Amino acid sequence: MIFANAMGCDHKQYQRMCLKVQDDVITQITSELSQMSDVDSHQIVDVDSKLLMPSFIDCNVYPKGRTLSRKTLTSLSQKALKGGYGTLLLLPDTLPVIDSEAIVELVKSVDKDLEVHILPCIKPIFCDDDKLKLTDVSKLYGNGARGIYFQSDIEGNLILRIAQYAKMLKTPLICFAQDISLAQGVINEGALAAKLGLPTIHHKSQSIEVAKICEMLLHQEVEVLFSAIGLPRCIEIIQSYKQQGLRAYTEVSLHHLVLDETICDDYNTAGKLNPPLPNKSQRKALVDSLQSGQIDVLTSLQCADFNSQKDQVFELASFGIDSIAYGFALAYDRLFKPHNLSLSLLSKLCSYNPAQILGLDSGSLEVGKRADFMVVDLARETFIDDSFSPYYGAKLESKVVMMYRDSQLYEID
């Protein structure tokens, strides 16, 4: 199959492009169709000057209600396709938990029938007689799971043992850093929380845990992705340890770069996320970090719940957001275009870097790479009609119109 007359864009190029795919691999790239070999024996898809980019990869995703089933994974896949995502890393704190070969097999068996590739991540610990013990990480990895996910507030000895597994298997650690004792509230600490009379999540609940994990993993020869960083101070800490040799990556959600805590005013539960949305000055500092190259990965922070769980008083409503279906449009319309950031940077943060971290043979438009990409019409709009979304009623510039992966071309309404 040949994709002709595209504006091809990845982490290092933005140019007119014709791209040939054979056996799910990109085999030739030219600037004009006339330069392409063996044209007559291939189906030609005229992209008509639309944007062609590697599919996004999201390293921070949960199924609806964190419930693991064929139905929830199918729904997640269908939404992700619309948002331009080709691969999802499924975090393991689900029901059931991804801590055994049987559950990894369950995800893999469902994945075979999905439009989007869903990778199970490894939960490295389980509770036995009120004691935390290590799972057989190597067996789960050998069965196809990728990445080892843990929360920072577990025993230090366990963290170091988990790091040894990561080093041995050459798979990344994925850490959600948060001191639970400082995160018993529901909203960012500050003036808005005081106005609403809501219990707060202390601003140091994440930074002190980030510092702890950085110090523990320094010189351990492992890679760690800090999941869903919510405050600029955490980025400063990670950057300082990077300079000392820590192989760390900073992940920030699109929402923490686009929204601030004022969306929660009037007790609007659509903006109830964990980590909580920052205040205006903190959000600006996060955007500054993005512009200066200190953020490595962007996530949709997909963690949808049933509407009945969001339609509660603020303190009882669930954390989370259902946003993966408009991921590309949100990033383009509300973040990259307003701040005059390049589409190549967007591709780097949402495709190339996640592919490198997870060891995937995708994420860029190069001969020999796996063909996994989207076609975007920048002249069309994506309308958000989810009344439980903080973006409800928005018309976002751009729309994903095609996705290609695993020899399948999906046309998206």
Short mmCIF file of C-alpha atoms in Angstrom, two decimals:
data_model
loop_
_atom_site.label_atom_id
_atom_site.label_comp_id
_atom_site.label_asym_id
_atom_site.label_seq_id
_atom_site.Cartn_x
_atom_site.Cartn_y
_atom_site.Cartn_z
CA MET A 1 0.00 0.00 0.00
CA ILE A 2 1.26 3.47 -0.88
CA PHE A 3 0.23 6.64 0.95
CA ALA A 4 0.73 9.45 -1.54
CA ASN A 5 0.78 13.26 -1.33
CA ALA A 6 1.05 13.45 2.45
CA MET A 7 2.64 16.05 4.68
CA GLY A 8 4.77 13.63 6.65
CA CYS A 9 5.83 14.61 10.15
CA ASP A 10 7.73 12.83 12.89
CA HIS A 11 10.23 13.83 15.58
CA LYS A 12 12.81 15.10 13.08
CA GLN A 13 11.04 16.04 9.85
CA TYR A 14 8.05 17.82 8.37
CA GLN A 15 7.92 17.53 4.60
CA ARG A 16 5.96 16.34 1.61
CA MET A 17 6.06 12.57 1.51
CA CYS A 18 4.94 9.40 -0.24
CA LEU A 19 5.26 6.28 1.87
CA LYS A 20 5.17 2.61 0.85
CA VAL A 21 4.16 -0.14 3.28
CA GLN A 22 4.75 -3.86 2.79
CA ASP A 23 4.18 -6.55 5.44
CA ASP A 24 3.51 -3.86 8.07
CA VAL A 25 6.91 -2.26 7.50
CA ILE A 26 7.75 1.06 5.86
CA THR A 27 9.84 0.05 2.85
CA GLN A 28 10.25 3.27 0.86
CA ILE A 29 9.82 7.01 1.38
CA THR A 30 9.99 9.54 -1.44
CA SER A 31 8.95 13.14 -1.89
CA GLU A 32 6.88 12.45 -5.04
CA LEU A 33 4.80 9.50 -6.22
CA SER A 34 6.70 9.49 -9.53
CA GLN A 35 9.87 8.57 -7.61
CA MET A 36 8.24 5.53 -6.00
CA SER A 37 9.18 2.10 -7.37
CA ASP A 38 6.70 -0.60 -8.39
CA VAL A 39 3.71 1.73 -8.09
CA ASP A 40 1.33 -0.27 -10.27
CA SER A 41 1.35 -3.33 -8.00
CA HIS A 42 0.21 -1.42 -4.89
CA GLN A 43 -3.02 0.14 -3.72
CA ILE A 44 -2.60 3.92 -3.60
CA VAL A 45 -4.20 6.01 -0.86
CA ASP A 46 -4.21 9.70 -1.76
CA VAL A 47 -3.73 11.57 1.50
CA ASP A 48 -4.43 14.84 -0.32
CA SER A 49 -1.85 16.98 1.55
CA LYS A 50 -3.19 16.00 4.98
CA LEU A 51 -0.87 15.42 7.91
CA LEU A 52 0.60 11.92 8.28
CA MET A 53 2.25 11.22 11.65
CA PRO A 54 3.29 8.17 13.68
CA SER A 55 0.44 7.03 15.91
CA PHE A 56 0.57 8.25 19.48
CA ILE A 57 1.69 5.92 22.28
CA ASP A 58 0.22 6.47 25.75
CA CYS A 59 2.07 5.07 28.76
CA ASN A 60 -0.60 5.91 31.34
CA VAL A 61 -3.96 4.32 30.59
CA TYR A 62 -6.71 2.51 32.51
CA PRO A 63 -9.90 0.84 31.22
CA LYS A 64 -13.25 2.21 32.33
CA GLY A 65 -13.70 1.96 36.08
CA ARG A 66 -10.28 0.24 36.11
CA THR A 67 -12.18 -2.95 35.32
CA LEU A 68 -10.34 -5.42 33.13
CA SER A 69 -12.63 -7.19 30.66
CA ARG A 70 -13.11 -7.71 26.94
CA LYS A 71 -15.85 -5.06 26.96
CA THR A 72 -13.81 -2.33 28.66
CA LEU A 73 -10.68 -3.00 26.58
CA THR A 74 -12.70 -2.96 23.36
CA SER A 75 -14.29 0.35 24.31
CA LEU A 76 -10.88 1.78 25.25
CA SER A 77 -9.43 0.69 21.90
CA GLN A 78 -12.24 2.29 19.91
CA LYS A 79 -11.84 5.59 21.73
CA ALA A 80 -8.05 5.57 21.38
CA LEU A 81 -8.29 5.05 17.63
CA LYS A 82 -10.28 8.28 17.27
CA GLY A 83 -7.67 10.19 19.24
CA GLY A 84 -4.73 9.04 17.13
CA TYR A 85 -3.36 6.44 19.55
CA GLY A 86 -1.96 3.18 18.15
CA THR A 87 -0.44 1.68 21.30
CA LEU A 88 -1.49 1.89 24.95
CA LEU A 89 0.40 0.78 28.02
CA LEU A 90 -2.23 -0.53 30.41
CA LEU A 91 -1.28 0.24 34.00
CA PRO A 92 -1.71 -2.80 36.25
CA ASP A 93 -3.78 -1.46 39.17
CA THR A 94 -6.93 -2.85 37.64
CA LEU A 95 -9.58 -5.30 38.72
CA PRO A 96 -8.23 -7.97 38.42
CA VAL A 97 -4.67 -6.76 38.98
CA ILE A 98 -2.09 -7.52 36.29
CA ASP A 99 0.19 -9.55 38.55
CA SER A 100 -0.03 -13.05 37.10
CA GLU A 101 0.57 -14.87 33.82
CA ALA A 102 -3.16 -15.61 33.53
CA ILE A 103 -4.10 -11.91 33.56
CA VAL A 104 -1.34 -11.05 31.08
CA GLU A 105 -2.74 -13.77 28.81
CA LEU A 106 -6.22 -12.31 29.20
CA VAL A 107 -5.06 -8.89 27.98
CA LYS A 108 -3.09 -10.46 25.12
CA SER A 109 -6.03 -12.58 23.99
CA VAL A 110 -8.30 -9.54 23.84
CA ASP A 111 -5.59 -7.44 22.20
CA LYS A 112 -5.57 -9.72 19.14
CA ASP A 113 -9.06 -8.53 18.20
CA LEU A 114 -8.56 -4.79 18.87
CA GLU A 115 -7.87 -1.90 16.52
CA VAL A 116 -5.26 -0.50 18.94
CA HIS A 117 -2.38 -2.44 20.49
CA ILE A 118 -2.76 -2.73 24.29
CA LEU A 119 0.34 -3.74 26.24
CA PRO A 120 -0.09 -4.99 29.82
CA CYS A 121 2.26 -3.45 32.37
CA ILE A 122 3.61 -5.46 35.30
CA LYS A 123 2.46 -5.09 38.89
CA PRO A 124 5.58 -6.31 40.74
CA ILE A 125 4.13 -6.80 44.23
CA PHE A 126 1.19 -8.56 45.84
CA CYS A 127 -0.13 -8.78 49.36
CA ASP A 128 0.11 -12.12 51.20
CA ASP A 129 -0.81 -12.36 54.90
CA ASP A 130 -0.68 -8.56 55.15
CA LYS A 131 2.89 -8.54 53.77
CA LEU A 132 3.99 -7.18 50.40
CA LYS A 133 5.89 -9.71 48.30
CA LEU A 134 7.41 -9.69 44.82
CA THR A 135 5.64 -11.34 41.93
CA ASP A 136 7.62 -13.39 39.42
CA VAL A 137 8.37 -10.36 37.25
CA SER A 138 10.54 -12.28 34.79
CA LYS A 139 7.69 -14.67 33.91
CA LEU A 140 5.27 -11.81 33.28
CA TYR A 141 7.86 -10.06 31.15
CA GLY A 142 8.57 -13.25 29.22
CA ASN A 143 4.86 -13.60 28.59
CA GLY A 144 4.70 -10.22 26.85
CA ALA A 145 4.15 -7.61 29.57
CA ARG A 146 6.28 -4.47 29.38
CA GLY A 147 7.39 -2.01 32.03
CA ILE A 148 7.25 -2.44 35.80
CA TYR A 149 4.82 -0.09 37.52
CA PHE A 150 4.98 0.78 41.20
CA GLN A 151 3.83 3.50 43.56
CA SER A 152 6.59 5.25 45.43
CA ASP A 153 5.29 4.78 48.98
CA ILE A 154 6.28 1.12 49.31
CA GLU A 155 9.19 -0.25 51.32
CA GLY A 156 12.57 0.92 50.05
CA ASN A 157 14.02 -2.58 49.96
CA LEU A 158 11.23 -3.66 47.61
CA ILE A 159 11.93 -0.72 45.31
CA LEU A 160 15.60 -1.71 45.03
CA ARG A 161 14.69 -5.34 44.32
CA ILE A 162 12.20 -4.21 41.66
CA ALA A 163 14.97 -2.08 40.15
CA GLN A 164 17.19 -5.17 39.92
CA TYR A 165 14.49 -6.91 37.87
CA ALA A 166 14.23 -3.89 35.59
CA LYS A 167 17.99 -3.85 35.05
CA MET A 168 18.11 -7.58 34.33
CA LEU A 169 15.18 -7.52 31.90
CA LYS A 170 16.10 -4.16 30.34
CA THR A 171 12.57 -2.90 30.82
CA PRO A 172 11.68 0.52 32.27
CA LEU A 173 10.39 1.29 35.71
CA ILE A 174 7.24 3.38 35.77
CA CYS A 175 6.72 5.20 39.03
CA PHE A 176 3.74 7.15 40.30
CA ALA A 177 5.30 9.25 43.04
CA GLN A 178 2.98 10.38 45.80
CA ASP A 179 3.05 10.35 49.60
CA ILE A 180 -0.38 8.96 50.42
CA SER A 181 -0.39 10.51 53.89
CA LEU A 182 -0.19 13.96 52.26
CA ALA A 183 -2.68 13.13 49.54
CA GLN A 184 -5.84 12.40 51.48
CA GLY A 185 -7.65 15.39 49.98
CA VAL A 186 -9.34 16.01 46.64
CA ILE A 187 -7.92 19.26 45.23
CA ASN A 188 -4.69 21.23 44.94
CA GLU A 189 -3.69 23.07 48.10
CA GLY A 190 -4.34 26.80 47.83
CA ALA A 191 -6.85 29.64 47.73
CA LEU A 192 -9.46 27.82 45.63
CA ALA A 193 -9.50 24.84 48.01
CA ALA A 194 -9.98 27.23 50.94
CA LYS A 195 -12.82 29.01 49.11
CA LEU A 196 -14.59 25.73 48.38
CA GLY A 197 -13.87 24.27 51.81
CA LEU A 198 -12.41 21.09 50.35
CA PRO A 199 -9.66 18.90 51.83
CA THR A 200 -6.39 19.36 49.95
CA ILE A 201 -3.59 17.33 48.43
CA HIS A 202 -0.39 18.91 49.77
CA HIS A 203 1.90 20.36 47.12
CA LYS A 204 4.84 18.37 48.54
CA SER A 205 3.01 15.04 48.33
CA GLN A 206 4.63 14.38 44.97
CA SER A 207 7.93 16.29 45.17
CA ILE A 208 9.27 14.56 48.28
CA GLU A 209 8.55 11.15 46.76
CA VAL A 210 10.14 12.12 43.44
CA ALA A 211 13.29 13.15 45.30
CA LYS A 212 13.31 9.89 47.25
CA ILE A 213 12.97 7.70 44.15
CA CYS A 214 15.60 9.71 42.26
CA GLU A 215 18.09 9.23 45.09
CA MET A 216 17.31 5.51 45.37
CA LEU A 217 17.68 4.84 41.63
CA LEU A 218 20.74 7.01 41.00
CA HIS A 219 23.57 4.80 39.67
CA GLN A 220 21.26 1.75 39.53
CA GLU A 221 21.57 1.56 35.71
CA VAL A 222 17.83 1.48 35.13
CA GLU A 223 15.42 3.73 33.27
CA VAL A 224 12.51 5.26 35.17
CA LEU A 225 9.50 7.07 33.79
CA PHE A 226 7.95 9.36 36.37
CA SER A 227 4.25 8.98 35.70
CA ALA A 228 1.84 11.94 35.69
CA ILE A 229 4.03 14.65 37.15
CA GLY A 230 1.77 17.50 38.23
CA LEU A 231 3.99 20.30 39.59
CA PRO A 232 7.04 22.21 38.30
CA ARG A 233 9.10 21.53 41.43
CA CYS A 234 9.06 17.82 40.59
CA ILE A 235 10.48 18.57 37.13
CA GLU A 236 13.27 20.63 38.71
CA ILE A 237 14.22 17.69 40.94
CA ILE A 238 14.19 15.19 38.07
CA GLN A 239 16.29 17.51 35.92
CA SER A 240 18.92 17.86 38.64
CA TYR A 241 19.22 14.08 38.92
CA LYS A 242 19.36 13.68 35.14
CA GLN A 243 22.44 15.90 35.23
CA GLN A 244 23.95 13.46 37.74
CA GLY A 245 23.36 10.54 35.39
CA LEU A 246 19.90 9.24 36.34
CA ARG A 247 18.18 7.79 33.29
CA ALA A 248 14.82 9.38 33.99
CA TYR A 249 11.89 10.59 31.90
CA THR A 250 9.22 13.06 32.93
CA GLU A 251 5.63 12.43 31.90
CA VAL A 252 3.00 15.18 32.19
CA SER A 253 -0.66 15.00 31.24
CA LEU A 254 -2.11 17.24 28.55
CA HIS A 255 -4.67 18.48 31.07
CA HIS A 256 -2.06 19.82 33.50
CA LEU A 257 -0.63 21.86 30.63
CA VAL A 258 -4.00 23.04 29.28
CA LEU A 259 -6.20 23.45 32.38
CA ASP A 260 -5.75 24.88 35.84
CA GLU A 261 -7.62 24.30 39.07
CA THR A 262 -10.25 26.97 38.34
CA ILE A 263 -12.11 24.40 36.21
CA CYS A 264 -13.06 22.85 39.59
CA ASP A 265 -14.79 26.02 40.76
CA ASP A 266 -18.46 25.58 41.66
CA TYR A 267 -17.52 21.99 42.62
CA ASN A 268 -17.14 20.85 38.99
CA THR A 269 -16.07 17.21 39.33
CA ALA A 270 -15.00 17.06 35.66
CA GLY A 271 -11.72 18.61 36.78
CA LYS A 272 -11.08 16.21 39.65
CA LEU A 273 -7.81 14.50 38.73
CA ASN A 274 -4.93 12.89 40.57
CA PRO A 275 -2.45 14.52 40.71
CA PRO A 276 -4.72 17.55 41.09
CA LEU A 277 -4.77 20.29 38.49
CA PRO A 278 -2.26 23.07 39.23
CA ASN A 279 -3.01 26.72 39.90
CA LYS A 280 -2.46 29.27 37.13
CA SER A 281 1.16 30.09 37.94
CA GLN A 282 2.05 26.41 38.31
CA ARG A 283 0.43 25.62 34.95
CA LYS A 284 2.42 28.40 33.30
CA ALA A 285 5.62 26.98 34.79
CA LEU A 286 4.74 23.54 33.43
CA VAL A 287 4.28 25.02 29.95
CA ASP A 288 7.64 26.77 30.33
CA SER A 289 9.17 23.37 31.14
CA LEU A 290 7.62 21.95 27.99
CA GLN A 291 9.02 24.76 25.88
CA SER A 292 12.49 24.35 27.38
CA GLY A 293 12.62 20.60 26.69
CA GLN A 294 12.29 19.35 30.26
CA ILE A 295 9.19 17.22 29.62
CA ASP A 296 9.77 13.94 27.80
CA VAL A 297 6.34 12.31 27.42
CA LEU A 298 2.73 13.48 27.24
CA THR A 299 -0.26 11.41 28.34
CA SER A 300 -4.03 11.65 28.02
CA LEU A 301 -4.22 10.37 31.62
CA GLN A 302 -7.10 8.19 30.44
CA CYS A 303 -9.01 6.88 33.45
CA ALA A 304 -12.70 7.00 32.63
CA ASP A 305 -15.32 6.08 35.17
CA PHE A 306 -19.06 5.59 35.04
CA ASN A 307 -20.97 8.87 34.97
CA SER A 308 -22.68 7.94 38.21
CA GLN A 309 -19.26 8.04 39.90
CA LYS A 310 -18.55 11.53 38.59
CA ASP A 311 -22.05 12.83 39.30
CA GLN A 312 -21.43 13.05 43.04
CA VAL A 313 -20.52 15.76 45.52
CA PHE A 314 -16.89 16.73 44.90
CA GLU A 315 -15.38 14.85 47.84
CA LEU A 316 -17.10 11.57 46.89
CA ALA A 317 -16.72 11.80 43.09
CA SER A 318 -14.08 9.61 41.47
CA PHE A 319 -10.78 10.92 40.15
CA GLY A 320 -10.17 10.61 36.44
CA ILE A 321 -11.00 11.79 32.93
CA ASP A 322 -12.25 10.27 29.67
CA SER A 323 -10.21 12.11 27.05
CA ILE A 324 -8.28 9.70 24.87
CA ALA A 325 -10.79 9.98 22.00
CA TYR A 326 -9.70 13.56 21.31
CA GLY A 327 -6.03 13.34 22.32
CA PHE A 328 -4.47 14.69 19.13
CA ALA A 329 -7.00 17.49 18.69
CA LEU A 330 -6.63 18.61 22.31
CA ALA A 331 -2.84 18.71 22.11
CA TYR A 332 -2.88 20.55 18.78
CA ASP A 333 -5.67 23.06 19.43
CA ARG A 334 -5.14 23.91 23.10
CA LEU A 335 -1.39 23.47 23.58
CA PHE A 336 0.89 23.28 20.55
CA LYS A 337 -0.78 25.77 18.24
CA PRO A 338 -1.40 28.50 20.89
CA HIS A 339 2.22 28.28 22.10
CA ASN A 340 3.66 28.02 18.57
CA LEU A 341 5.22 24.63 19.28
CA SER A 342 6.15 22.39 16.37
CA LEU A 343 4.30 19.28 15.28
CA SER A 344 7.67 17.51 15.30
CA LEU A 345 7.91 18.18 19.03
CA LEU A 346 4.40 16.80 19.48
CA SER A 347 5.44 13.65 17.62
CA LYS A 348 8.57 13.35 19.74
CA LEU A 349 6.66 13.55 23.03
CA CYS A 350 3.71 11.37 22.03
CA SER A 351 5.28 8.86 19.63
CA TYR A 352 9.07 8.71 19.42
CA ASN A 353 10.02 9.01 23.09
CA PRO A 354 7.36 6.54 24.34
CA ALA A 355 8.47 4.05 21.66
CA GLN A 356 12.08 4.38 22.78
CA ILE A 357 11.17 3.94 26.44
CA LEU A 358 9.06 0.81 25.80
CA GLY A 359 11.44 -0.63 23.20
CA LEU A 360 8.88 -0.56 20.38
CA ASP A 361 9.83 -0.63 16.71
CA SER A 362 7.60 2.31 15.86
CA GLY A 363 7.19 5.99 16.69
CA SER A 364 8.86 7.46 13.60
CA LEU A 365 8.55 7.58 9.81
CA GLU A 366 11.65 5.70 8.69
CA VAL A 367 12.35 2.87 6.29
CA GLY A 368 12.44 -0.36 8.28
CA LYS A 369 10.15 0.90 11.04
CA ARG A 370 6.77 -0.68 11.74
CA ALA A 371 3.97 1.07 9.87
CA ASP A 372 1.76 2.53 12.57
CA PHE A 373 0.52 6.01 11.76
CA MET A 374 -2.43 8.38 11.57
CA VAL A 375 -3.75 10.83 8.99
CA VAL A 376 -5.04 14.14 10.37
CA ASP A 377 -7.13 16.78 8.64
CA LEU A 378 -6.11 20.06 10.22
CA ALA A 379 -8.99 21.86 8.49
CA ARG A 380 -11.71 19.84 10.23
CA GLU A 381 -12.93 20.01 13.83
CA THR A 382 -13.35 17.60 16.73
CA PHE A 383 -16.44 18.33 18.80
CA ILE A 384 -16.60 17.24 22.45
CA ASP A 385 -20.14 16.32 23.48
CA ASP A 386 -19.34 14.53 26.75
CA SER A 387 -21.11 16.56 29.45
CA PHE A 388 -18.79 15.08 32.11
CA SER A 389 -15.68 16.37 30.32
CA PRO A 390 -13.94 19.59 31.42
CA TYR A 391 -13.86 20.41 27.68
CA TYR A 392 -17.59 19.91 27.15
CA GLY A 393 -18.89 21.84 24.15
CA ALA A 394 -15.44 22.61 22.76
CA LYS A 395 -14.73 22.58 19.05
CA LEU A 396 -11.10 21.59 18.68
CA GLU A 397 -9.25 22.35 15.47
CA SER A 398 -8.12 19.16 13.63
CA LYS A 399 -9.56 15.67 13.32
CA VAL A 400 -7.96 12.23 12.96
CA VAL A 401 -9.49 10.79 9.77
CA MET A 402 -7.45 7.61 9.22
CA MET A 403 -5.34 5.18 11.20
CA TYR A 404 -3.09 2.46 9.78
CA ARG A 405 -1.67 -0.45 11.74
CA ASP A 406 -1.34 -4.24 11.36
CA SER A 407 -2.17 -4.09 7.64
CA GLN A 408 -5.50 -2.42 8.39
CA LEU A 409 -6.58 1.02 7.24
CA TYR A 410 -9.27 2.46 9.50
CA GLU A 411 -11.33 5.39 8.23
CA ILE A 412 -12.69 7.42 11.12
CA ASP A 413 -16.00 9.27 10.91
#
